[in-house]
Amino acid sequence: MQSLRDILARIARGETTPAGALAVSQARIAALEPRIQAFASRPDTLQPGEGPLAGVACGVKDIIDTADLPTMMGSPIYAGWRPRADAPIVMALKAAGATVAGKTHTTAFAFLDPAPTFNPHDPAASPGGSSAGSAAAVAAGMIPLAIGTQTGGSVIRPASYCGVAAIKPSYALLPTVGVKPFSWSLDTLGLMAATADDAGLALAAIAGRPELDAPAASLKGLRIGLHLQDYAGAPEPASATALERFRELATDAGAVLVPHDGPAALAEAFHAHGPLQDYEATQALAWEYAHHREALPPKLQAYLDTAQAVTPAQYDEARRRSRRGRDAARAFFAEVDVVATFAAPGEAPDSRDSTGDSRFNRLWTLLGVPCATVPVARGPRGLPTGVQVITGFGRDEQAIAVAKAIENLVARAG
Amino acid sequence: MQSLRDILARIARGETTPAGALAVSQARIAALEPRIQAFASRPDTLQPGEGPLAGVACGVKDIIDTADLPTMMGSPIYAGWRPRADAPIVMALKAAGATVAGKTHTTAFAFLDPAPTFNPHDPAASPGGSSAGSAAAVAAGMIPLAIGTQTGGSVIRPASYCGVAAIKPSYALLPTVGVKPFSWSLDTLGLMAATADDAGLALAAIAGRPELDAPAASLKGLRIGLHLQDYAGAPEPASATALERFRELATDAGAVLVPHDGPAALAEAFHAHGPLQDYEATQALAWEYAHHREALPPKLQAYLDTAQAVTPAQYDEARRRSRRGRDAARAFFAEVDVVATFAAPGEAPDSRDSTGDSRFNRLWTLLGVPCATVPVARGPRGLPTGVQVITGFGRDEQAIAVAKAIENLVARAG
């Protein structure tokens, strides 16, 4: 993979230039894109910007508005659609000096029908979804940075399946203006990169929050809650193994790991994700459903057919449970510094018909708390599998610092 | 003005048809539009829909996406801009049977630079902003219903200045997807109509929440907190008179009126509105500011120049104060049933250079609580002046019911 920090260091040392770094990314895209199918559209040339990320080629999920490239939502309904303005996240990327290397494939409207993208580790496996192109482009080493979005688990899950690092920051830390909504209470932007170190560096520059380029945390004495999310079902062996490997590494490094189930309000909030998303999605996609239902892919079509049944009263109850869950999370994250859990149910599905399952990600998206994933193990089929670390709302710096500590331990353990 | 409930009753009695009712609105628009300048664009013909609002011609503020009419944001930067999809609020209007009568003039990007619209009560006075065309079109009797948006006071204030009723529901009761954002934590859709009764009827149909078509509340024994918002400065005589008139009417009807200042957290939340809006606006309009700064009108240009200085730390502090304010509001609205306060600083400004001031609306927008206004008095210059009633989050039904009770009292008092 391309390391963002290495690229910037080589530019700083005069070993390459921003244009030279972009040319490397462009060449890798040209070589690998026929096999990976990560991009929905790309500019003809990559021009370097000015700023801390000058020379960084970044993929932008194709539900995010761009003024100079189409924004097609993974759907023929938006074939060739050209928004008027760049979304704020794209403006922030450019203001930091990064260059948009292309729009990355998304599942249609960021739901469950697969994107055309291949998992770089196994052409028969799913790259995950919905930010499939973003995860695969970074994993294949085409680009050092990509933007995705998560409503259930659409950043952390494909990152885990493709073996890259990712950060889903606190809700609204990055503005979702100009991002096609699916469920506005849940939709959150996130970053994927080769390492948590790279992701933290990029997030700091994009958000204008230098403290997010945090050094790796010391795990000595850190209180880590092992949270198995029983309400979400059991994991597959690959993810159980990954969490166990994390536990061993963290314990050896001096962390205090405690089983930590969390209050009942968290399980209730987990179950609120469904009606909350259903009700909002039927509204967010009302025009597409009314005018282009037959052009929607089968899973999304069936989902919206069913989701229409959620009533305002059920939605209001889901919002109340969300609020109670967020209140409970404040107490929860006072008891432990960090929560560790599965990043996905297992390694990437062995069929490209499924993008996998977001059940270990949904609660944290709904709570709006920062989540990071780094690869820690290989599953039975040899595919990378991540662990997920989570902190309290607004503690993004700590989530990044702990993820960096873990990836250092994994690298050292070999 | 055109009464929405009367129109529907006449259709139900067979005295007119939806097409006939729309023809009346169309004729009034044709007659009055040259003088009022309420519309940015209009369809050639009005086709009736099917549903509870069939026959209702509705104005839609021109920052709200429509697929079959331009959406120009009150700015030459979006001249002729045609979004791909209708915003969910437009789909909800159509699903309820209403017909979009046109896009109503907005101040540029819903900020403070005046729209071309005239106040129907006085051509030398401001109609207010930012939902100027929506308020004026209803006030002039062109249409029985209009949609506006409020980030500071852009629904309640122009309604008060133009002498119409309005409801700004709880935050996110109506989805802001497809509405040009200014400050996503604050932006809220609202409805304007001839009466609170009409507005409640329409909101019930659009939101799919029949209980919002509530009967007028009995004021007997109702605990009403008179909240003067000292932190927002003093009102002009017109608004002081309007609140006093409300106090007399409500007291005569048996309500228990108590002075009610509220906790300090409310004043702190009031002051958080500025940095919250500033920080989000610079991001929401990042593309326009970077690429078309010279095309922005002077007040918005100067505002964005200054707003760039707000730091992430100041923004985070404003968000924390907002949350503490919302927590305090839950206790506040347990002590009284309803809060009554000024709808605007006074009657409409006597110059079309200013759209007035949102200082008596900002706090409630930030708290996300339902606000309604109905006209209760005339100011020294003879212009209508409203009062504002506010309830706790999610208690939209009560805000509507109390506003209806007040308008009944005003009508009876003559």
Coordinates of N, CA, C and O in Angstrom, one line a residue, chain B residues 19-158:
Chain B
A19 N -59.0 21.6 -9.0 CA -58.6 22.4 -10.1 C -59.2 23.8 -10.0 O -58.5 24.8 -10.3
G20 N -60.4 23.9 -9.5 CA -61.0 25.2 -9.4 C -60.3 26.1 -8.3 O -60.0 27.3 -8.5
A21 N -59.9 25.4 -7.2 CA -59.2 26.1 -6.1 C -57.8 26.6 -6.6 O -57.4 27.7 -6.3
L22 N -57.2 25.7 -7.4 CA -55.9 26.1 -7.9 C -56.0 27.2 -8.9 O -55.1 28.1 -8.9
A23 N -57.1 27.2 -9.6 CA -57.3 28.3 -10.6 C -57.4 29.7 -9.9 O -56.9 30.7 -10.3
V24 N -58.1 29.6 -8.7 CA -58.2 30.9 -7.9 C -56.8 31.4 -7.5 O -56.5 32.5 -7.6
S25 N -56.0 30.4 -7.0 CA -54.7 30.8 -6.5 C -53.9 31.3 -7.7 O -53.2 32.4 -7.6
Q26 N -54.0 30.6 -8.8 CA -53.2 31.1 -10.0 C -53.6 32.5 -10.5 O -52.8 33.3 -10.8
A27 N -54.9 32.7 -10.4 CA -55.4 34.1 -10.8 C -54.9 35.2 -9.8 O -54.5 36.2 -10.3
R28 N -54.9 34.8 -8.6 CA -54.4 35.8 -7.6 C -52.9 36.1 -7.7 O -52.4 37.2 -7.6
I29 N -52.2 35.0 -8.0 CA -50.8 35.2 -8.3 C -50.6 36.1 -9.5 O -49.8 37.0 -9.4
A30 N -51.3 35.8 -10.6 CA -51.2 36.6 -11.8 C -51.5 38.1 -11.5 O -50.8 39.0 -12.0
A31 N -52.5 38.3 -10.7 CA -52.9 39.7 -10.4 C -51.9 40.4 -9.5 O -51.6 41.6 -9.6
L32 N -51.4 39.7 -8.5 CA -50.6 40.4 -7.4 C -49.1 40.3 -7.6 O -48.4 41.1 -7.0
E33 N -48.6 39.3 -8.3 CA -47.2 39.1 -8.4 C -46.4 40.3 -8.9 O -45.3 40.6 -8.3
P34 N -46.9 41.1 -9.8 CA -46.2 42.3 -10.3 C -45.9 43.2 -9.1 O -44.9 43.9 -9.1
R35 N -46.8 43.3 -8.1 CA -46.6 44.2 -7.0 C -45.9 43.6 -5.9 O -45.1 44.3 -5.2
I36 N -46.0 42.3 -5.7 CA -45.4 41.6 -4.5 C -44.0 41.0 -4.8 O -43.2 41.0 -3.9
Q37 N -43.8 40.5 -6.0 CA -42.5 39.9 -6.3 C -42.2 38.7 -5.3 O -41.1 38.7 -4.7
A38 N -43.1 37.8 -5.2 CA -42.9 36.7 -4.2 C -42.2 35.5 -4.8 O -41.6 34.7 -4.1
F39 N -42.3 35.4 -6.2 CA -41.8 34.1 -6.8 C -40.6 34.3 -7.6 O -40.5 35.2 -8.5
A40 N -39.7 33.3 -7.5 CA -38.5 33.3 -8.3 C -38.7 32.5 -9.6 O -38.1 32.8 -10.6
S41 N -39.6 31.5 -9.6 CA -40.0 30.8 -10.8 C -41.4 30.1 -10.5 O -41.7 29.9 -9.3
R42 N -42.1 29.9 -11.6 CA -43.4 29.3 -11.4 C -43.7 28.3 -12.6 O -43.2 28.6 -13.7
P43 N -44.4 27.3 -12.4 CA -44.8 26.4 -13.5 C -45.9 27.1 -14.3 O -46.6 28.0 -13.9
D44 N -46.0 26.7 -15.6 CA -47.0 27.3 -16.5 C -48.4 27.1 -16.0 O -49.3 27.9 -16.1
T45 N -48.7 25.8 -15.6 CA -50.0 25.5 -15.1 C -49.9 24.7 -13.8 O -48.9 24.2 -13.5
L46 N -51.0 24.8 -13.0 CA -51.1 24.1 -11.8 C -52.0 22.9 -11.9 O -53.2 23.0 -12.2
Q47 N -51.4 21.7 -11.7 CA -52.2 20.4 -11.9 C -52.5 19.9 -10.5 O -51.7 19.8 -9.6
P48 N -53.8 19.6 -10.2 CA -54.2 19.1 -8.9 C -53.6 17.7 -8.6 O -53.5 16.9 -9.5
G49 N -53.2 17.5 -7.4 CA -52.8 16.1 -7.0 C -53.9 15.4 -6.3 O -55.1 15.8 -6.4
E50 N -53.6 14.3 -5.7 CA -54.6 13.5 -5.0 C -54.2 13.3 -3.5 O -53.0 13.0 -3.3
G51 N -55.1 13.6 -2.6 CA -54.7 13.4 -1.2 C -55.4 14.5 -0.4 O -56.2 15.3 -1.0
P52 N -55.2 14.6 0.9 CA -55.9 15.5 1.8 C -55.7 17.0 1.4 O -56.5 17.8 1.7
L53 N -54.6 17.3 0.7 CA -54.3 18.7 0.4 C -54.5 19.0 -1.1 O -54.0 20.0 -1.7
A54 N -55.3 18.1 -1.8 CA -55.6 18.3 -3.2 C -56.3 19.7 -3.3 O -57.3 20.0 -2.6
G55 N -55.8 20.5 -4.3 CA -56.4 21.8 -4.5 C -55.6 22.9 -3.7 O -55.9 24.1 -3.9
V56 N -54.6 22.5 -2.9 CA -53.8 23.5 -2.2 C -52.6 23.9 -3.0 O -51.7 23.1 -3.3
A57 N -52.5 25.2 -3.3 CA -51.3 25.7 -4.0 C -50.3 26.1 -3.0 O -50.6 26.9 -2.0
C58 N -49.1 25.6 -3.1 CA -48.1 25.8 -2.0 C -46.8 26.5 -2.6 O -46.3 26.0 -3.7
G59 N -46.3 27.5 -2.0 CA -45.0 28.1 -2.3 C -43.9 27.3 -1.7 O -44.0 26.9 -0.5
V60 N -42.8 27.2 -2.4 CA -41.6 26.4 -1.8 C -40.4 27.4 -1.9 O -40.0 27.8 -3.0
K61 N -39.8 27.6 -0.8 CA -38.6 28.5 -0.8 C -37.6 28.1 -1.7 O -37.3 26.8 -1.8
D62 N -36.9 29.0 -2.4 CA -36.1 28.6 -3.5 C -34.7 28.2 -3.1 O -33.7 28.2 -3.9
I63 N -34.5 27.7 -1.9 CA -33.3 26.9 -1.5 C -33.6 25.5 -1.4 O -32.8 24.7 -0.9
I64 N -34.9 25.1 -1.8 CA -35.4 23.7 -1.6 C -35.4 23.1 -3.0 O -36.0 23.6 -3.9
D65 N -34.7 22.0 -3.2 CA -34.6 21.3 -4.5 C -35.9 20.9 -5.1 O -36.7 20.3 -4.4
T66 N -36.1 21.2 -6.4 CA -37.2 20.8 -7.1 C -36.7 20.3 -8.5 O -35.8 20.9 -9.1
A67 N -37.2 19.1 -8.9 CA -36.7 18.5 -10.2 C -37.3 19.2 -11.4 O -36.7 19.2 -12.5
D68 N -38.4 19.9 -11.3 CA -39.1 20.4 -12.5 C -39.2 21.9 -12.5 O -39.8 22.5 -13.3
L69 N -38.6 22.6 -11.5 CA -38.4 24.0 -11.5 C -37.0 24.4 -11.0 O -36.4 23.6 -10.3
P70 N -36.4 25.5 -11.5 CA -35.1 25.8 -11.0 C -35.0 26.0 -9.5 O -36.1 26.2 -8.9
T71 N -33.8 25.9 -9.0 CA -33.6 26.1 -7.6 C -32.4 27.0 -7.5 O -31.2 26.6 -7.7
M72 N -32.6 28.3 -7.2 CA -31.6 29.3 -7.5 C -31.0 30.0 -6.3 O -30.1 30.8 -6.4
M73 N -31.4 29.6 -5.1 CA -30.8 30.0 -3.9 C -30.7 31.5 -3.7 O -29.9 32.0 -2.9
G74 N -31.5 32.3 -4.4 CA -31.4 33.7 -4.4 C -30.1 34.3 -4.8 O -29.7 35.4 -4.5
S75 N -29.4 33.5 -5.7 CA -28.1 33.9 -6.1 C -27.8 33.7 -7.6 O -28.2 32.6 -8.1
P76 N -27.1 34.6 -8.2 CA -26.8 34.4 -9.6 C -25.9 33.2 -9.8 O -25.8 32.6 -10.9
I77 N -25.2 32.7 -8.7 CA -24.3 31.6 -8.8 C -25.1 30.3 -9.2 O -24.6 29.4 -9.9
Y78 N -26.4 30.3 -8.9 CA -27.3 29.2 -9.2 C -28.4 29.5 -10.2 O -29.4 28.9 -10.3
A79 N -28.1 30.6 -11.0 CA -29.1 31.0 -12.0 C -29.4 29.8 -12.9 O -28.6 29.1 -13.5
G80 N -30.7 29.5 -12.9 CA -31.2 28.4 -13.8 C -30.8 27.0 -13.3 O -31.2 26.0 -14.0
W81 N -30.2 26.8 -12.1 CA -29.8 25.5 -11.7 C -31.0 24.6 -11.5 O -32.0 24.9 -10.9
R82 N -30.9 23.4 -12.0 CA -31.9 22.4 -12.0 C -31.5 21.2 -11.2 O -30.7 20.4 -11.8
P83 N -31.9 21.0 -10.0 CA -31.4 19.7 -9.3 C -32.0 18.5 -10.0 O -33.0 18.6 -10.7
R84 N -31.5 17.3 -9.6 CA -31.9 16.1 -10.3 C -33.3 15.7 -9.6 O -34.2 15.2 -10.3
A85 N -33.4 15.8 -8.3 CA -34.5 15.2 -7.6 C -35.3 16.3 -6.8 O -34.7 17.3 -6.4
D86 N -36.5 16.0 -6.5 CA -37.3 16.8 -5.5 C -36.8 16.5 -4.1 O -36.5 15.4 -3.8
A87 N -36.7 17.5 -3.3 CA -36.4 17.3 -1.9 C -37.5 16.5 -1.3 O -38.7 16.6 -1.7
P88 N -37.2 15.7 -0.2 CA -38.3 15.0 0.5 C -39.5 15.8 0.9 O -40.6 15.4 0.8
I89 N -39.2 17.1 1.3 CA -40.4 17.9 1.7 C -41.3 18.2 0.5 O -42.5 18.2 0.7
V90 N -40.7 18.3 -0.6 CA -41.5 18.5 -1.8 C -42.3 17.3 -2.2 O -43.5 17.3 -2.6
M91 N -41.6 16.1 -2.1 CA -42.3 14.8 -2.3 C -43.4 14.7 -1.3 O -44.5 14.1 -1.7
A92 N -43.2 15.1 -0.1 CA -44.3 14.9 1.0 C -45.4 15.8 0.7 O -46.6 15.4 0.8
L93 N -45.2 17.0 0.2 CA -46.2 17.9 -0.2 C -47.1 17.3 -1.3 O -48.3 17.3 -1.3
K94 N -46.4 16.8 -2.3 CA -47.1 16.2 -3.5 C -47.8 14.9 -3.1 O -48.9 14.7 -3.6
A95 N -47.2 14.1 -2.2 CA -47.9 12.9 -1.8 C -49.1 13.2 -1.0 O -50.1 12.5 -1.0
A96 N -49.2 14.4 -0.4 CA -50.4 14.8 0.4 C -51.4 15.5 -0.6 O -52.5 15.9 -0.1
G97 N -51.0 15.6 -1.8 CA -52.0 16.2 -2.8 C -51.8 17.6 -3.2 O -52.4 18.1 -4.1
A98 N -50.9 18.3 -2.4 CA -50.7 19.7 -2.7 C -50.0 19.9 -4.0 O -49.3 19.0 -4.6
T99 N -50.1 21.1 -4.6 CA -49.4 21.5 -5.9 C -48.4 22.6 -5.6 O -48.8 23.6 -5.0
V100 N -47.2 22.4 -6.2 CA -46.2 23.5 -6.0 C -46.6 24.6 -7.0 O -46.6 24.5 -8.2
A101 N -47.0 25.8 -6.4 CA -47.4 26.9 -7.1 C -46.2 27.7 -7.6 O -46.4 28.6 -8.5
G102 N -45.0 27.5 -7.1 CA -43.8 28.2 -7.5 C -42.8 28.2 -6.4 O -43.0 27.7 -5.3
K103 N -41.6 28.6 -6.8 CA -40.5 28.7 -5.9 C -40.5 30.1 -5.4 O -40.5 31.1 -6.2
T104 N -40.5 30.3 -4.1 CA -40.6 31.6 -3.5 C -39.2 32.3 -3.3 O -38.3 31.6 -2.9
H105 N -39.2 33.6 -3.4 CA -37.9 34.3 -3.3 C -37.3 34.1 -1.9 O -38.0 34.2 -0.9
T106 N -36.0 33.8 -1.9 CA -35.3 33.8 -0.6 C -34.2 34.8 -0.7 O -33.7 35.2 -1.8
T107 N -33.8 35.3 0.5 CA -32.5 36.1 0.5 C -31.4 35.1 0.0 O -31.5 33.9 0.1
A108 N -30.3 35.7 -0.5 CA -29.2 34.8 -1.0 C -28.8 33.8 0.0 O -28.3 34.2 1.1
F109 N -28.9 32.5 -0.3 CA -28.5 31.5 0.6 C -29.1 31.6 2.0 O -28.5 31.2 3.0
A110 N -30.3 32.2 2.0 CA -31.0 32.4 3.3 C -30.3 33.2 4.3 O -30.5 33.0 5.5
F111 N -29.5 34.2 3.9 CA -28.8 35.0 4.8 C -29.5 36.4 4.9 O -30.7 36.5 4.6
L112 N -28.8 37.5 5.1 CA -29.5 38.8 5.5 C -29.6 39.8 4.3 O -30.3 40.8 4.5
D113 N -29.0 39.5 3.2 CA -29.2 40.5 2.1 C -30.6 40.3 1.5 O -31.0 39.2 1.2
P114 N -31.3 41.5 1.4 CA -32.8 41.4 1.1 C -33.1 40.7 -0.2 O -32.4 40.8 -1.2
A115 N -34.3 40.0 -0.2 CA -34.8 39.5 -1.4 C -35.6 40.6 -2.1 O -35.9 41.6 -1.5
P116 N -36.0 40.4 -3.4 CA -36.7 41.4 -4.1 C -38.2 41.6 -3.7 O -38.9 42.5 -4.2
T117 N -38.6 40.8 -2.7 CA -40.0 40.7 -2.4 C -40.5 42.0 -1.6 O -39.7 42.6 -0.8
F118 N -41.8 42.4 -1.8 CA -42.4 43.5 -1.0 C -43.3 43.0 0.1 O -44.0 41.9 -0.1
N119 N -43.4 43.7 1.1 CA -44.3 43.4 2.2 C -45.7 43.9 1.8 O -45.9 45.0 1.4
P120 N -46.7 42.9 1.7 CA -48.0 43.3 1.2 C -48.7 44.4 2.0 O -49.6 45.1 1.5
H121 N -48.3 44.6 3.2 CA -48.9 45.6 4.1 C -48.4 47.0 3.9 O -49.0 48.0 4.3
D122 N -47.2 47.1 3.3 CA -46.5 48.4 3.1 C -45.3 48.2 2.2 O -44.4 47.6 2.6
P123 N -45.4 48.8 1.0 CA -44.4 48.6 0.0 C -43.0 49.2 0.5 O -42.0 48.8 -0.1
A124 N -43.0 50.0 1.5 CA -41.8 50.6 1.9 C -41.1 49.8 3.0 O -40.0 50.0 3.4
A125 N -41.9 48.8 3.6 CA -41.4 48.0 4.7 C -40.8 46.7 4.2 O -41.1 46.3 3.1
S126 N -40.0 46.2 5.0 CA -39.4 44.9 4.7 C -40.4 43.7 4.9 O -41.2 43.8 5.9
P127 N -40.4 42.7 4.1 CA -41.2 41.5 4.4 C -40.5 40.6 5.4 O -41.0 39.6 5.7
G128 N -39.2 41.0 5.8 CA -38.4 40.1 6.6 C -37.6 39.1 5.7 O -37.7 39.2 4.5
G129 N -37.0 38.3 6.4 CA -36.2 37.3 5.6 C -35.9 36.1 6.6 O -36.2 36.2 7.8
S130 N -35.3 35.1 6.1 CA -34.9 34.9 4.7 C -36.1 34.3 3.9 O -36.1 34.4 2.7
S131 N -37.2 33.8 4.5 CA -38.3 33.2 3.7 C -39.2 34.3 3.3 O -40.4 34.2 3.6
A132 N -38.7 35.3 2.6 CA -39.5 36.5 2.3 C -40.7 36.2 1.4 O -41.8 36.6 1.6
G133 N -40.4 35.5 0.3 CA -41.4 35.2 -0.7 C -42.5 34.4 -0.1 O -43.7 34.5 -0.5
S134 N -42.1 33.4 0.7 CA -43.2 32.5 1.3 C -44.1 33.3 2.2 O -45.3 33.1 2.1
A135 N -43.6 34.2 3.0 CA -44.5 34.9 3.9 C -45.3 35.9 3.1 O -46.5 36.0 3.4
A136 N -44.7 36.6 2.2 CA -45.5 37.6 1.4 C -46.5 37.0 0.5 O -47.6 37.6 0.4
A137 N -46.3 35.9 -0.1 CA -47.2 35.2 -1.0 C -48.5 34.8 -0.2 O -49.6 34.9 -0.7
V138 N -48.3 34.3 1.0 CA -49.4 33.9 1.9 C -50.1 35.2 2.3 O -51.4 35.3 2.3
A139 N -49.4 36.2 2.8 CA -50.0 37.4 3.3 C -50.8 38.2 2.3 O -51.8 38.8 2.6
A140 N -50.3 38.1 1.0 CA -51.0 38.8 -0.1 C -52.3 38.0 -0.5 O -53.0 38.5 -1.4
G141 N -52.4 36.8 0.0 CA -53.6 36.0 -0.5 C -53.4 35.3 -1.8 O -54.3 34.9 -2.4
M142 N -52.2 35.2 -2.2 CA -51.9 34.5 -3.5 C -52.0 33.0 -3.3 O -52.5 32.3 -4.2
I143 N -51.6 32.5 -2.2 CA -51.6 31.0 -2.0 C -51.9 30.8 -0.5 O -51.6 31.6 0.4
P144 N -52.5 29.6 -0.2 CA -52.9 29.4 1.2 C -51.8 28.7 2.0 O -52.0 28.5 3.3
L145 N -50.6 28.4 1.4 CA -49.6 27.6 2.2 C -48.2 27.9 1.6 O -48.1 28.0 0.3
A146 N -47.2 28.0 2.4 CA -45.9 28.1 1.9 C -44.9 27.5 2.8 O -45.1 27.4 4.0
I147 N -43.8 27.0 2.2 CA -42.7 26.3 3.0 C -41.6 27.3 3.1 O -41.2 27.9 2.1
G148 N -41.0 27.5 4.3 CA -39.8 28.3 4.5 C -38.8 27.5 5.3 O -39.0 26.3 5.6
T149 N -37.7 28.1 5.6 CA -36.7 27.5 6.5 C -36.2 28.5 7.5 O -36.2 29.7 7.2
Q150 N -35.7 28.0 8.6 CA -35.3 28.9 9.7 C -33.9 28.4 10.2 O -33.9 27.2 10.6
T151 N -32.9 29.2 10.3 CA -31.6 28.9 10.9 C -31.4 29.8 12.1 O -30.8 29.4 13.1
G152 N -31.9 31.1 12.0 CA -32.0 32.0 13.1 C -33.5 32.2 13.4 O -34.0 31.6 14.3
G153 N -34.1 33.1 12.5 CA -35.5 33.4 12.7 C -36.2 33.5 11.4 O -37.2 34.2 11.3
S154 N -35.8 32.7 10.4 CA -36.3 33.0 9.0 C -37.7 32.5 8.6 O -38.1 32.7 7.5
V155 N -38.4 31.9 9.6 CA -39.8 31.5 9.4 C -40.6 32.4 10.2 O -41.6 33.1 9.7
I156 N -40.4 32.4 11.5 CA -41.2 33.2 12.5 C -41.2 34.7 12.2 O -42.2 35.4 12.3
R157 N -40.0 35.2 12.0 CA -39.8 36.6 11.8 C -40.6 37.2 10.6 O -41.4 38.1 10.7
P158 N -40.3 36.6 9.4 CA -41.1 37.2 8.2 C -42.6 36.9 8.4 O -43.4 37.7 7.9

